[in-house]
Coordinates of C-alpha atoms in Angstrom, one line a residue:
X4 CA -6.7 15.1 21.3
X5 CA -5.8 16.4 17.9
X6 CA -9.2 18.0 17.2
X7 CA -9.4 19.6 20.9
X8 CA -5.5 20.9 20.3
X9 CA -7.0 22.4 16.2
X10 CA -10.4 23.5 18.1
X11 CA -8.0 25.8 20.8
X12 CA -5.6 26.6 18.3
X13 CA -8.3 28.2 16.0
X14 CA -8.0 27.0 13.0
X15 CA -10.5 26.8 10.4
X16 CA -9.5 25.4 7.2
X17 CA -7.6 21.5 7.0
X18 CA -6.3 19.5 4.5
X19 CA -7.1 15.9 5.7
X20 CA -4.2 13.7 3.9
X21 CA -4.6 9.9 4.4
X22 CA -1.3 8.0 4.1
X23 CA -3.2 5.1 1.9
X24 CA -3.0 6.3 -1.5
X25 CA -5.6 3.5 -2.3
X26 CA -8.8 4.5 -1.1
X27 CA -11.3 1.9 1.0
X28 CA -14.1 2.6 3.2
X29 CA -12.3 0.4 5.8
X30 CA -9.2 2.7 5.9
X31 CA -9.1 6.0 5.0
X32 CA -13.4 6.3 5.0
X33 CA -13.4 4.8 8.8
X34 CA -10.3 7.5 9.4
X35 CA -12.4 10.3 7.7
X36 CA -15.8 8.9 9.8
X37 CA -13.6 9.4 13.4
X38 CA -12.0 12.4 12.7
X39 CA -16.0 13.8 11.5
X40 CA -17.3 12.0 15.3
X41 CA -14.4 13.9 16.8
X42 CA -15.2 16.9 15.6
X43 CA -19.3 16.7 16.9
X44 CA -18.4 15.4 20.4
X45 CA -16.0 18.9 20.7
X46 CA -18.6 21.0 18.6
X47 CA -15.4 21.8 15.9
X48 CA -16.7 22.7 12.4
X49 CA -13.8 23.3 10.4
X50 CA -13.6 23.1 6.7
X51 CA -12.2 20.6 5.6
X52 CA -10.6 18.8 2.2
X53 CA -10.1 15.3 1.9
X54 CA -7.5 13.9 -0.3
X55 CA -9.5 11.1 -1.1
X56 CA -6.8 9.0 -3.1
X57 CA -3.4 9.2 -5.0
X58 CA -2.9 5.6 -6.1
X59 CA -1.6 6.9 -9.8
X60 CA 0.4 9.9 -8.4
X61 CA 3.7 10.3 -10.7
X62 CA 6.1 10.6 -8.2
X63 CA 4.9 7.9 -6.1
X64 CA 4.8 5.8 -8.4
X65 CA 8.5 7.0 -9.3
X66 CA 9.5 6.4 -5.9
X67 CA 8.0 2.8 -6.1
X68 CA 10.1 2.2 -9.4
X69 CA 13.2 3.8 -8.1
X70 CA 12.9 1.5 -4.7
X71 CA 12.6 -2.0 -6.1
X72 CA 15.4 -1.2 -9.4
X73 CA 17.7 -0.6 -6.0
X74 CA 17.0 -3.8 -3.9
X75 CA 16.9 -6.0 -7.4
X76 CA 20.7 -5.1 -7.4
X77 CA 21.0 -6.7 -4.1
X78 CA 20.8 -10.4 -5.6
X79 CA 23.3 -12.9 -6.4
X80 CA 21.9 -12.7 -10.3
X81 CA 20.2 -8.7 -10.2
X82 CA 19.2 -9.0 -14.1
X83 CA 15.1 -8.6 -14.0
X84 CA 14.9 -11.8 -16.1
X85 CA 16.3 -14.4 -12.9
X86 CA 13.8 -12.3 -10.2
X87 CA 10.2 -12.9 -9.9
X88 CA 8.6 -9.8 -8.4
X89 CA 5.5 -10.0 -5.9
X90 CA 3.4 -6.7 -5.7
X91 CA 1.6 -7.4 -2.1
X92 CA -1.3 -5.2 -1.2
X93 CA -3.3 -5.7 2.1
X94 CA -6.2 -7.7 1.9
X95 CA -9.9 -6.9 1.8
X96 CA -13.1 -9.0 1.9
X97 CA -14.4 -9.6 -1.5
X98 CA -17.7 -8.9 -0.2
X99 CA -16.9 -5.2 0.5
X100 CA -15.5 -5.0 -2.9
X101 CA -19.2 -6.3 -4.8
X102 CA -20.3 -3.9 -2.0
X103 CA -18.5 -1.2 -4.4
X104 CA -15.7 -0.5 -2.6
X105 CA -12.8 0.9 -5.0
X106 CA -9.7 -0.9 -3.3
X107 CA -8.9 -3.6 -5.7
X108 CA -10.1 -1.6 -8.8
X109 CA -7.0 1.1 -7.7
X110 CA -4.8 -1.3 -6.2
X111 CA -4.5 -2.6 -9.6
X112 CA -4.3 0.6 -11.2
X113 CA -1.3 0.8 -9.3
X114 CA 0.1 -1.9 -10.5
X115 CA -0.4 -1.6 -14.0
X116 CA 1.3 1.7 -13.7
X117 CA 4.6 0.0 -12.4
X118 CA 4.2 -2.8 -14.7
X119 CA 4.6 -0.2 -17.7
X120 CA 7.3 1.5 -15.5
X121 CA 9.4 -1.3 -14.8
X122 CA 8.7 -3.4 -17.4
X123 CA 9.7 -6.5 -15.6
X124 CA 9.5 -9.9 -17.1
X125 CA 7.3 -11.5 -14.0
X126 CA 5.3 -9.5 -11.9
X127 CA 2.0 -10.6 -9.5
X128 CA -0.3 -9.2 -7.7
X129 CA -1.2 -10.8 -4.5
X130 CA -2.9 -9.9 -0.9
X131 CA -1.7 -10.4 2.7
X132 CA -2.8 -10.1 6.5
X133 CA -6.3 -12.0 5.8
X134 CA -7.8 -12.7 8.8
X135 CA -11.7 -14.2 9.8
X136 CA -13.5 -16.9 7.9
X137 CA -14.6 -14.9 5.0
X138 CA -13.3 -15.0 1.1
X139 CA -10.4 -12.4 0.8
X140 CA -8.8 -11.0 -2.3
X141 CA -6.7 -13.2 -4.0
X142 CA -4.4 -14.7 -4.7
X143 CA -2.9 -14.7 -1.1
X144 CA 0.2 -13.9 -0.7
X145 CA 1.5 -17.0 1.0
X146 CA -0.1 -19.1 -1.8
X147 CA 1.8 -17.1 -4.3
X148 CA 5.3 -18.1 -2.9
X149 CA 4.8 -21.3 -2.9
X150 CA 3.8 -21.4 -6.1
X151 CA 6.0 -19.4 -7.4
X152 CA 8.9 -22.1 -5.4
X153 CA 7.8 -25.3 -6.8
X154 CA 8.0 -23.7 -10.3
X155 CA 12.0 -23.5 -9.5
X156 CA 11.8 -19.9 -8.6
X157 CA 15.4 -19.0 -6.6
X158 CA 14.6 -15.3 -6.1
X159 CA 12.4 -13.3 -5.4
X160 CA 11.5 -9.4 -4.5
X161 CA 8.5 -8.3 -2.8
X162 CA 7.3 -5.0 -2.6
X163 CA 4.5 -4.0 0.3
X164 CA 1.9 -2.0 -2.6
X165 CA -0.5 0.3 -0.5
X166 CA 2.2 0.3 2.4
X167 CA 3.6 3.6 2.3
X168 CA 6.0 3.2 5.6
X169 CA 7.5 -0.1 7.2
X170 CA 4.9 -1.3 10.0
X171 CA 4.5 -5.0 11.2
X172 CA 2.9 -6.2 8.1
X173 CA 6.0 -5.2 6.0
X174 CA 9.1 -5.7 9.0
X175 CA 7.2 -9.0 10.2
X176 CA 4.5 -10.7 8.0
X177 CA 6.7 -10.2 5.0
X178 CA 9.9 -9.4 6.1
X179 CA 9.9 -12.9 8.7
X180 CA 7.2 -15.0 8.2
X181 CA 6.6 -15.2 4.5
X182 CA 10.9 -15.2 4.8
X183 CA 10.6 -18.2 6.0
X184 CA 7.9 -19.9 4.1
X185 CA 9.7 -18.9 1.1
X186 CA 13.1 -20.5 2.4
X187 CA 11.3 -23.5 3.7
X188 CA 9.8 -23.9 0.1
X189 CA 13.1 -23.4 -1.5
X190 CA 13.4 -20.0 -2.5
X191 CA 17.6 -19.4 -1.9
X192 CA 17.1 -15.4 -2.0
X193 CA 14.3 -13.7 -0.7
X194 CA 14.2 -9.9 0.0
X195 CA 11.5 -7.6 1.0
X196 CA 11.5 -3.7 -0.4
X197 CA 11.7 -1.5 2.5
X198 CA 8.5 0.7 2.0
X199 CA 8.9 4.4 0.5
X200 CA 9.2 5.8 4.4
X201 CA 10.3 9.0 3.8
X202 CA 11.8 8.9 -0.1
X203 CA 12.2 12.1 -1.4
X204 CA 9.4 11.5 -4.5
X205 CA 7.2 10.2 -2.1
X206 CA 7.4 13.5 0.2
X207 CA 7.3 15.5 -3.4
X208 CA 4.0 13.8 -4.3
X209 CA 2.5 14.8 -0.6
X210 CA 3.4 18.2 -1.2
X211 CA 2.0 18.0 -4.3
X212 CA -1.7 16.8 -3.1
X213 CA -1.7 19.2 -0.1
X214 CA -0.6 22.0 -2.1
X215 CA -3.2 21.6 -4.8
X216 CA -5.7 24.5 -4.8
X217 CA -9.0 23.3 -4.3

């Protein structure tokens, strides 16, 4: 409907902006492959620029920063040093990444950048929403918090990496499920960071990437 509605409207040149900053053939690549199908079934030939990634964009990763420093001051105890901080990134199979897919290799690009930001005493890396029989990235998330628990962790903060705005694997895998598992484990204070939505540094780094000459 979108390329019919650009087709009528006449336009010529786009900026095609993917809302992963992390780029994967199985997000923003199959996005890019549609939108090109779209285009041939309506004969549309526009030109076109991809935004191919903008995992270690300034201001998002500002607006990342900014975003968990706020919901660490939520806790009982909000000094750094009694909060164990889970980065959790969506999953991918490994064989997609020895495929050469660049997902993990900027996912933790990402998170070095905040780890030099923050400078928080624990931080991990972990992966969610696996699904299927084959190997995932890891660690997985879930195994993470219970590790994490029977070490005598009593509070954690986890932040959705590569989630840019709240969706049923932030609000319900993390926000409920892994909730619970954490409680049930013995975790007294979990919290989730809401995702960056529409935070000001967030919209300033999008600006930024569609302005950008080409």
């Amino acid at each position: 409907a979108v390329v019919q509605d650009l087709k009528a409207r006449g336009y010529r040149d786009l900026v095609l902006l993917p809302l992963y900053p992390q780029y994967s053939r199985t997000t923003t690549g199959s996005s890019v492959n549609e939108f090109e199908r779209a285009c041939a079934r309506h004969g549309y030939r526009p030109q076109t620029r991809l935004v191919r990634e903008w995992h270690d964009h300034p201001a998002y990763l500002d607006a990342i920063a900014e975003c968990v420093r706020a919901e660490a001051g939520k806790f009982p105890e909000p000094d750094p040093g009694a909060i164990e901080l889970l980065f959790s990134a969506h999953g991918l199979p490994k064989k997609l990444v020895k495929q050469g897919d660049p997902y993990e290799r900027q996912i933790e690009v990402t998170f070095e950048a905040l780890r030099i930001r923050l400078g928080w005493p624990r931080m991990t890396l972990c992966y969610q929403s696996r699904v299927g029989p084959l190997e995932w990235l890891k660690p997985y998330t879930a195994d993470v918090i219970r590790e994490k628990a029977a070490s005598g962790c009593r509070q954690m903060l986890v932040y959705p990496i590569a989630f840019v705005s709240d969706h049923s694997e932030t609000l319900y895998e993390l926000g409920m499920e892994y909730a619970e598992l954490a409680h049930e484990a013995g975790i007294a204070h979990y919290r989730v960071v809401p995702a960056l939505n529409a935070h000001p540094l967030l919209i300033r780094a999008l600006a930024d990437l569609v302005l950008r000459p080409r």
